[in-house]
PDB file of C-alpha atoms and ligand atoms in Angstrom:
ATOM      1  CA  UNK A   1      65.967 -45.754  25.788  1.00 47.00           C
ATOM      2  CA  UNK A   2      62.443 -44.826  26.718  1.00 46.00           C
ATOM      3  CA  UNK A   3      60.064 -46.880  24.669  1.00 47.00           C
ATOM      4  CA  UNK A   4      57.823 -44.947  22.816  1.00 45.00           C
ATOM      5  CA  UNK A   5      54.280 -45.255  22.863  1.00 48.00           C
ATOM      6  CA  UNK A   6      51.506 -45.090  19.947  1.00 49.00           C
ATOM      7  CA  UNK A   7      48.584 -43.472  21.222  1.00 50.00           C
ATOM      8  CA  UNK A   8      45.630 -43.716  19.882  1.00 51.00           C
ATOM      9  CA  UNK A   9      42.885 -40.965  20.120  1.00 52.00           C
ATOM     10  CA  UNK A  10      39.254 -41.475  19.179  1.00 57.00           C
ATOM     11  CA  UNK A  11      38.029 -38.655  16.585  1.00 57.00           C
ATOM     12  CA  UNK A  12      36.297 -36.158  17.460  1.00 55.00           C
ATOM     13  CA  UNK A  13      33.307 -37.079  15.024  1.00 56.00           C
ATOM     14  CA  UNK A  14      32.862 -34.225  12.094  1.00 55.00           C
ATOM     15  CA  UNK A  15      29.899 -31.934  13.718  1.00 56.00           C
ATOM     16  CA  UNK A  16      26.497 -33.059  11.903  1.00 59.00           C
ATOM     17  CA  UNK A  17      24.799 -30.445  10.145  1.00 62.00           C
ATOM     18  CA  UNK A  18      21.033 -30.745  10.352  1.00 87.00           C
ATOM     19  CA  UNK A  19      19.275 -30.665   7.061  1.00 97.00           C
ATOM     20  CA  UNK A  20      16.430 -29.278   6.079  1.00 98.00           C
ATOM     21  CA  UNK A  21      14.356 -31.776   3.258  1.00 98.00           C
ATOM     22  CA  UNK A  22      13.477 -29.696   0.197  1.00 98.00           C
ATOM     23  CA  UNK A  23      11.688 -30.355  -2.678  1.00 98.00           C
ATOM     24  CA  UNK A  24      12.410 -28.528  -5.987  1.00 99.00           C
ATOM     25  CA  UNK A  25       9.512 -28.010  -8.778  1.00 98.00           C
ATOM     26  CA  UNK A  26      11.093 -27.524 -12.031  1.00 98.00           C
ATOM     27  CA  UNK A  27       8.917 -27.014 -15.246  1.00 98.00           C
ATOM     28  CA  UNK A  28      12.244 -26.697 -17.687  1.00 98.00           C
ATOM     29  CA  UNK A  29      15.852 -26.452 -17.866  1.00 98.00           C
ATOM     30  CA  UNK A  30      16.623 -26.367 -14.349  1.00 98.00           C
ATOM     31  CA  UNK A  31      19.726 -24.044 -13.885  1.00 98.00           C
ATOM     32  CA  UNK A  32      18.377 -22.860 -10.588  1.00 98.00           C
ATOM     33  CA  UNK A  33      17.776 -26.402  -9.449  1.00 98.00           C
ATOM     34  CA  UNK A  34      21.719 -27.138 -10.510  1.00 98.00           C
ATOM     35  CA  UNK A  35      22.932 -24.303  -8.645  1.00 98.00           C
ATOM     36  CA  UNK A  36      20.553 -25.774  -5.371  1.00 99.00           C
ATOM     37  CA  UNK A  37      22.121 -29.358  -5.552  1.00 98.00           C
ATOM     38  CA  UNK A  38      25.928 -27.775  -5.925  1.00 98.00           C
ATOM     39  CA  UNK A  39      24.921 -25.954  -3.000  1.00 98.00           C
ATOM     40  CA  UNK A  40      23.032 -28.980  -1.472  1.00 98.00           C
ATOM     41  CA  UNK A  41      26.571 -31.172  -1.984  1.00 98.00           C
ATOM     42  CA  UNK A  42      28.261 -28.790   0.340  1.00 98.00           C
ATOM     43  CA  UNK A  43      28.510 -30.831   4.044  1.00 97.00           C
ATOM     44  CA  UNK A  44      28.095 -28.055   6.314  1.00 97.00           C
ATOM     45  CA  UNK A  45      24.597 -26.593   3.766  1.00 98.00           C
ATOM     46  CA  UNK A  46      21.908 -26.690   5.822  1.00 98.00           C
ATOM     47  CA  UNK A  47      19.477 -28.577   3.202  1.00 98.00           C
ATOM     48  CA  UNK A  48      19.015 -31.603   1.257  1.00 98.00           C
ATOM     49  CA  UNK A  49      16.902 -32.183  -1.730  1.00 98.00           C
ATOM     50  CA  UNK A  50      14.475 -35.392  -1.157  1.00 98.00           C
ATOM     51  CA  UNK A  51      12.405 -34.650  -4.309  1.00 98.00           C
ATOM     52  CA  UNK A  52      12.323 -32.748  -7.723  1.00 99.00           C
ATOM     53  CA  UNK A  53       9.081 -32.814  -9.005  1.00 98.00           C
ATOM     54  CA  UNK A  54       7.933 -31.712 -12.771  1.00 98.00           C
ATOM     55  CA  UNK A  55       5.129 -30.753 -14.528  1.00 98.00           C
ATOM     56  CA  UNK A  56       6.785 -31.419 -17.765  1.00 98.00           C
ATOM     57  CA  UNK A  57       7.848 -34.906 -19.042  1.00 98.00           C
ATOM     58  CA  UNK A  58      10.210 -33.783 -21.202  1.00 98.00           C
ATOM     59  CA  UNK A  59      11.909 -31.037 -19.085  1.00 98.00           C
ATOM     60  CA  UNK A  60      15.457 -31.197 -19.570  1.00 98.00           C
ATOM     61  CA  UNK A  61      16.629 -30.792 -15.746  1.00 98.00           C
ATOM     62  CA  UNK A  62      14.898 -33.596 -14.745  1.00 98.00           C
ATOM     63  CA  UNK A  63      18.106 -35.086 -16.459  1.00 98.00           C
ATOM     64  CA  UNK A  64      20.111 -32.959 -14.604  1.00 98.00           C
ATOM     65  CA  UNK A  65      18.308 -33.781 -11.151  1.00 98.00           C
ATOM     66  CA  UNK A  66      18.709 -38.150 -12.286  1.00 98.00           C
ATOM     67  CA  UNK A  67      22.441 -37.640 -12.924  1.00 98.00           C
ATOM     68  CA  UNK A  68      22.743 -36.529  -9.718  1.00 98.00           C
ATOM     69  CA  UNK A  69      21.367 -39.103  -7.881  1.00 98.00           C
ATOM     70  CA  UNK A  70      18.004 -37.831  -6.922  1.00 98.00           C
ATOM     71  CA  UNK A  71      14.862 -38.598  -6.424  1.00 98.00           C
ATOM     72  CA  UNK A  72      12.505 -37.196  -9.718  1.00 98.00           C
ATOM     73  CA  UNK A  73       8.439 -37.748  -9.776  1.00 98.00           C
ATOM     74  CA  UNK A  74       6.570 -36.413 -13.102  1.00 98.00           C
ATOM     75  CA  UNK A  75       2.977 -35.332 -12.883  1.00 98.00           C
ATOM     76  CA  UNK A  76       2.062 -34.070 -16.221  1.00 98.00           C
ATOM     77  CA  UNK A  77      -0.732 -31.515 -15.864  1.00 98.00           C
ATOM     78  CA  UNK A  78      -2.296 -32.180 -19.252  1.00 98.00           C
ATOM     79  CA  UNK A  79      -4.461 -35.102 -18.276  1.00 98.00           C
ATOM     80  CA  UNK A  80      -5.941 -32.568 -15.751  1.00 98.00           C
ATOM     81  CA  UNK A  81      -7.107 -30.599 -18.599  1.00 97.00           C
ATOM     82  CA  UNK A  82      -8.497 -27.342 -16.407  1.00 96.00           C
ATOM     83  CA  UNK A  83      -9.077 -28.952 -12.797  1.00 98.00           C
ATOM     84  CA  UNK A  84      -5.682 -27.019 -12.113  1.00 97.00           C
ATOM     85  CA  UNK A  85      -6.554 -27.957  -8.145  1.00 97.00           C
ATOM     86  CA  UNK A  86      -6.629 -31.661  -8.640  1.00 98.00           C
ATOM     87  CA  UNK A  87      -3.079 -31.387 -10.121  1.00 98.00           C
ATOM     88  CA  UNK A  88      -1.462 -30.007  -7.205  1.00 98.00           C
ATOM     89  CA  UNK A  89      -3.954 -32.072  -4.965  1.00 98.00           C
ATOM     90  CA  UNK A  90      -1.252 -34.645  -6.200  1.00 98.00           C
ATOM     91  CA  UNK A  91       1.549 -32.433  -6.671  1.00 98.00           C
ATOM     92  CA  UNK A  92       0.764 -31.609  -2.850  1.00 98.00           C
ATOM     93  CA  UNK A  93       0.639 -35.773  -2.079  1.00 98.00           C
ATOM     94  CA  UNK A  94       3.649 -35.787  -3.313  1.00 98.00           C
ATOM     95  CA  UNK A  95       5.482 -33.328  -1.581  1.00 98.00           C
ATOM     96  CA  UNK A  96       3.762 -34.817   1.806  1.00 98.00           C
ATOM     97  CA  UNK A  97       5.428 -38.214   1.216  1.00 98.00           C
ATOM     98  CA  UNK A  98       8.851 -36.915   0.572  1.00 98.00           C
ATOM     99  CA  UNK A  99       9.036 -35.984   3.916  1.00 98.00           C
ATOM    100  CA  UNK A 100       9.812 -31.973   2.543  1.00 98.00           C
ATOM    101  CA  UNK A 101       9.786 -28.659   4.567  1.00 98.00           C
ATOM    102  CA  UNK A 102       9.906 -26.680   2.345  1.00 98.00           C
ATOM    103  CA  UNK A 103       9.310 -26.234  -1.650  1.00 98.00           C
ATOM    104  CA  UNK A 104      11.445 -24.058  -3.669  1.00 98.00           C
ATOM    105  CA  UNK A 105      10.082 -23.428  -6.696  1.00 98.00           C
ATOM    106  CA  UNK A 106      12.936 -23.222  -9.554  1.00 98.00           C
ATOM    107  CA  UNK A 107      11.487 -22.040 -13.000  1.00 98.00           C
ATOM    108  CA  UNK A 108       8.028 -23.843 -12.422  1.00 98.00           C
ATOM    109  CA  UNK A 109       5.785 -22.439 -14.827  1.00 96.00           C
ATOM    110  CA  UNK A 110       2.453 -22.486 -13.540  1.00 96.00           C
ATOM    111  CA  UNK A 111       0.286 -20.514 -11.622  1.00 94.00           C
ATOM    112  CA  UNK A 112      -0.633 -21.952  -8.121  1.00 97.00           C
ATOM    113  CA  UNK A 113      -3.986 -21.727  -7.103  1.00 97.00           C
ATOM    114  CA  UNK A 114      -4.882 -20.957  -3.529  1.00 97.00           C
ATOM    115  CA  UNK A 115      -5.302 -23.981  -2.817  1.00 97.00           C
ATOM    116  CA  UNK A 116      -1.636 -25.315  -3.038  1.00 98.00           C
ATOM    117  CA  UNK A 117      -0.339 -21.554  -1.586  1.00 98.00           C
ATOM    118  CA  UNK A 118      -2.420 -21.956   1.577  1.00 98.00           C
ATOM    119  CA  UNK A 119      -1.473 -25.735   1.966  1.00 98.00           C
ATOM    120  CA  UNK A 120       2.937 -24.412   2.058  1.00 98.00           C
ATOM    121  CA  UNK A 121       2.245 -21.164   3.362  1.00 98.00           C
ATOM    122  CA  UNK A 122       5.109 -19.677   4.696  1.00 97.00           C
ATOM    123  CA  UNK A 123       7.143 -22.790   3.368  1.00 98.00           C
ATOM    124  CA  UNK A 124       7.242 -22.172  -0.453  1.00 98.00           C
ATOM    125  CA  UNK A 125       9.923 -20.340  -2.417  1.00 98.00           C
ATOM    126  CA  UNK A 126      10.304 -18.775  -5.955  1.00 98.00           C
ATOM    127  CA  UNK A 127      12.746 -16.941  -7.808  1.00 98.00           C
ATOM    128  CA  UNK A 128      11.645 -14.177  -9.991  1.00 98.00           C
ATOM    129  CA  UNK A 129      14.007 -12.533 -12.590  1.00 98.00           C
ATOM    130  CA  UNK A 130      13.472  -9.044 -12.050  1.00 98.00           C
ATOM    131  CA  UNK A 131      14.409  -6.666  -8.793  1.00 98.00           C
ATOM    132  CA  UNK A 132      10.316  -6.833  -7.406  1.00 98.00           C
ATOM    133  CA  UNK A 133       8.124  -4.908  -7.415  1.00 98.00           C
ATOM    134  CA  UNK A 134       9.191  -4.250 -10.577  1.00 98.00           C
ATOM    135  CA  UNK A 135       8.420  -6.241 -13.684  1.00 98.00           C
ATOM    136  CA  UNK A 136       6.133  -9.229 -12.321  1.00 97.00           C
ATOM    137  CA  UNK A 137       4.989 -11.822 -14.576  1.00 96.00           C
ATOM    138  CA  UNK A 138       7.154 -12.788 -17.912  1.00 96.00           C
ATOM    139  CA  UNK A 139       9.460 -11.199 -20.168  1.00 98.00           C
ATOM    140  CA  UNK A 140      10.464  -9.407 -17.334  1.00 98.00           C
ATOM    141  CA  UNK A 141      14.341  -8.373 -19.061  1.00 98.00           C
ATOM    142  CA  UNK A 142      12.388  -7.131 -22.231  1.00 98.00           C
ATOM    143  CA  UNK A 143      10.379  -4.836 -19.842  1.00 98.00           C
ATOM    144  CA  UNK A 144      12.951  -3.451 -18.161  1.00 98.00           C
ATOM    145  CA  UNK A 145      15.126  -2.850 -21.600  1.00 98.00           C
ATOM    146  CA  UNK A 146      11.606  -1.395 -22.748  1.00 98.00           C
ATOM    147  CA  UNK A 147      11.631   0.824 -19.472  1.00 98.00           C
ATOM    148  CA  UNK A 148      14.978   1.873 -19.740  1.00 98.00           C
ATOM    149  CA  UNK A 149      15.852   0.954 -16.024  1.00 98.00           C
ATOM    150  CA  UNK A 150      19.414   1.339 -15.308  1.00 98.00           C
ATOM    151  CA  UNK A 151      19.249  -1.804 -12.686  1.00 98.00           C
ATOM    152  CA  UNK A 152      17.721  -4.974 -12.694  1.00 98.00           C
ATOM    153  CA  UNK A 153      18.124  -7.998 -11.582  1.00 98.00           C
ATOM    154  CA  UNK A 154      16.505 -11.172  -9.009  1.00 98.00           C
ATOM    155  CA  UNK A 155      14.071 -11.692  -6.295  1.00 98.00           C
ATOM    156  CA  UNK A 156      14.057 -14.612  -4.125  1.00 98.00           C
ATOM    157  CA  UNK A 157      10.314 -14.764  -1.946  1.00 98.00           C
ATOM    158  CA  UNK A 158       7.654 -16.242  -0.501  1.00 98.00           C
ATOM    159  CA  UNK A 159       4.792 -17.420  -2.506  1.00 98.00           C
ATOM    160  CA  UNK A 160       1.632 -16.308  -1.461  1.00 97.00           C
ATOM    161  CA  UNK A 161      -1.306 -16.003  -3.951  1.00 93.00           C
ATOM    162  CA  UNK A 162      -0.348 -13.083  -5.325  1.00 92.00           C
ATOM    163  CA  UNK A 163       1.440 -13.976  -8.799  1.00 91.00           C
ATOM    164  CA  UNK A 164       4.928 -12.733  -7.780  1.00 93.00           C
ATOM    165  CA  UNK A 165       4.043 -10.716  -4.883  1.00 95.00           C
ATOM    166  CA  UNK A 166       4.795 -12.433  -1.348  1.00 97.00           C
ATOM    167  CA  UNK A 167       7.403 -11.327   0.983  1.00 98.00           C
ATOM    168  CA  UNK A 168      10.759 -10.724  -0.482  1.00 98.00           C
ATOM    169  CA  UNK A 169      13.614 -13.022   0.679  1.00 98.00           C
ATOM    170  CA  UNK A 170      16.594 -11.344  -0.952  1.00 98.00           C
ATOM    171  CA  UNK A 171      17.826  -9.919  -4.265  1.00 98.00           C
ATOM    172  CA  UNK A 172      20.548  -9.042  -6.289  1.00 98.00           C
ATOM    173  CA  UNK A 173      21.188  -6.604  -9.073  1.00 98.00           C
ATOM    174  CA  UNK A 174      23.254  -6.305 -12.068  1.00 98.00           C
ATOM    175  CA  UNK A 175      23.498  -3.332 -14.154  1.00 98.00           C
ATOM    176  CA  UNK A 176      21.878  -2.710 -17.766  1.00 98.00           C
ATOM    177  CA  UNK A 177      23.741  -1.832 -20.057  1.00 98.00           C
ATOM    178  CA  UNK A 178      23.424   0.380 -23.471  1.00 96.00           C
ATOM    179  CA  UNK A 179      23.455  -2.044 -25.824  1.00 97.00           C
ATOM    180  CA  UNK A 180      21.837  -4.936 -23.668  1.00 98.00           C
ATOM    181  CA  UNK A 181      19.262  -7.171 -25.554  1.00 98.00           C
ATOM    182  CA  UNK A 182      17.079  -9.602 -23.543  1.00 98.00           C
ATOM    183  CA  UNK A 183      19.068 -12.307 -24.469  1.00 98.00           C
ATOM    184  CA  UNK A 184      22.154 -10.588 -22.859  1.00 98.00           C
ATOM    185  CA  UNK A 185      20.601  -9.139 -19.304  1.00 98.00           C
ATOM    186  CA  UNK A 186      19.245 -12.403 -18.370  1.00 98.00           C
ATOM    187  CA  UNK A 187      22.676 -14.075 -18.914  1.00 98.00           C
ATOM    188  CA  UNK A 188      23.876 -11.789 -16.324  1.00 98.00           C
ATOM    189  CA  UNK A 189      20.701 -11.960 -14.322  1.00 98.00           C
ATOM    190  CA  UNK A 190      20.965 -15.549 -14.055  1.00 98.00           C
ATOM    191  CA  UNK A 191      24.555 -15.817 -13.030  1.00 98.00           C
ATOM    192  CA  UNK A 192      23.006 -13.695  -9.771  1.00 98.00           C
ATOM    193  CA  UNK A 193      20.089 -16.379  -9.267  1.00 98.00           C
ATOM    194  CA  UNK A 194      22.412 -18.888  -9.277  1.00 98.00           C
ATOM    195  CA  UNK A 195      24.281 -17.361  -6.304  1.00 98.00           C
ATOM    196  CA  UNK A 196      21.219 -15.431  -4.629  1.00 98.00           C
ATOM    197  CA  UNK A 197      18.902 -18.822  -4.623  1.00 98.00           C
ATOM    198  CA  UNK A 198      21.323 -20.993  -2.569  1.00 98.00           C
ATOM    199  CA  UNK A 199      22.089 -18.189  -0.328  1.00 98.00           C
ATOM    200  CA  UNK A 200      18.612 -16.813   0.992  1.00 98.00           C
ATOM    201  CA  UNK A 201      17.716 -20.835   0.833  1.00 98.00           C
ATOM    202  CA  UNK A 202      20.276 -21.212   3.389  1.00 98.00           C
ATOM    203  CA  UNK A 203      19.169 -18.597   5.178  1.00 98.00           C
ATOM    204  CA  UNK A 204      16.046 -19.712   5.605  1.00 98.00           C
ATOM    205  CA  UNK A 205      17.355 -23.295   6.326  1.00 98.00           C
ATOM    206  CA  UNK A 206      18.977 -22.494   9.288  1.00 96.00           C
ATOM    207  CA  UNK A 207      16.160 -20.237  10.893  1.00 92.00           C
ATOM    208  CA  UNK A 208      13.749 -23.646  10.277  1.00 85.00           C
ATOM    209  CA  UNK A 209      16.197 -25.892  11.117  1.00 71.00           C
TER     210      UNK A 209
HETATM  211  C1  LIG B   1      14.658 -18.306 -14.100  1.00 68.39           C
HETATM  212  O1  LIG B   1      14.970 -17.134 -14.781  1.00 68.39           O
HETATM  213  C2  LIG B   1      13.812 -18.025 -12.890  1.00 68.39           C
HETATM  214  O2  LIG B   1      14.071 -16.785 -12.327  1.00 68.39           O
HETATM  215  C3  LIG B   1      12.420 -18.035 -13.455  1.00 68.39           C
HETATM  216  O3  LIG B   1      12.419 -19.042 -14.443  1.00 68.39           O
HETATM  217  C4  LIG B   1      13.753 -19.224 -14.923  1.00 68.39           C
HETATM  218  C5  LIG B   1      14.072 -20.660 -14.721  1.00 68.39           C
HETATM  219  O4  LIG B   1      15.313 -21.008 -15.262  1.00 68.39           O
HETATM  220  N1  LIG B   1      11.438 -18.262 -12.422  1.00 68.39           N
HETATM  221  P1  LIG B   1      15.979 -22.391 -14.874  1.00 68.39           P
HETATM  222  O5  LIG B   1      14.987 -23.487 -15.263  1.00 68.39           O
HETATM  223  O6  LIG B   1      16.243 -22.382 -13.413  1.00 68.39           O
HETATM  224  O7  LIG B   1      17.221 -22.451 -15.692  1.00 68.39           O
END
């Protein structure tokens, strides 16, 4: 009888994605930032989050970030008072040491001065809950209830120092419906953000990477 033979093959080792290092600024409850570390999780997604950063001591997805492993960095703009610039000088020292390319901003709540734009240009993100140009600025679903659009909806783009006005990235709608209250629409905005963010982040991740 032929003896049989045990061969053993080396592996073809699992192809390495490259990642792109993000950091995430967060200002609250961080359901965009969740949605970016599910997606972030995923071996073959082309980023990886090296930093979430707050403004806000107590903001609750800074939780959210720490469960999952990451690294988190507050820097509380209150002792800053009105030198808004000094802030992000260390907001901006920050983001330098992390080693990021690129910031994605995920329900950060203040204005950036110029300062901070022109120091990520072409390397910051936001998400804005409304379909842009329409509705910059807040309250955005009472706006468009108020304007009686029949679609709304999400805007990922770049932030330039326009408030909600750089180049748009990608968007998704939803409809409105007749007895929608604000409360309501962004519910079903925000199940779009959390699927349009990781995607046009992605995107963008593998034309940098
Ligand atoms: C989202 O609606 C986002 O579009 C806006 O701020 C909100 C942040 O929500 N920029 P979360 O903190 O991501 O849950």
């Amino acid at each position: 009888m032929k003896k049989s033979h045990t061969r053993t093959r080396a592996k073809a080792p699992a192809k390495k994605t490259e990642k792109v290092p993000i950091a995430i600024l967060i200002s609250g409850r961080g359901s965009n930032m969740r949605a970016l570390i599910e997606a972030c999780a995923r071996p073959d997604y082309p980023a990886e989050i090296v930093l979430v950063l707050s403004n806000r001591p107590d903001a609750p997805g800074l939780e959210v970030a720490e469960a999952a492993g990451l690294k988190t960095l507050v820097i509380d703009h209150k002792p800053f008072g009105k030198d808004r610039e000094a802030h992000e000088r260390e907001i901006d020292a920050a983001l330098q040491a992390s080693g990021a390319m690129l910031v994605v901003l995920a329900g950060y709540m203040r204005v950036l001065t110029p300062w901070l734009v022109k120091a990520w240009e072409d390397r910051m993100l936001n998400i804005h809950p409304s379909l842009l140009p329409a509705f910059p600025g807040l309250h955005t679903h009472e706006a468009a209830i108020k304007a009686g659009v029949k679609e709304h909806g999400c805007t990922v783009h770049l932030v330039t120092s326009g408030v909600d006005e750089g180049p748009i990235l990608g968007q998704a709608s939803v409809p409105v419906l007749e007895n929608d209250t604000p409360e309501t629409l962004a519910a079903r905005v925000l199940e779009q953000e959390h699927l349009l963010y990781p995607d046009v982040l992605e995107m963008i991740c593998r034309t940098v990477g």
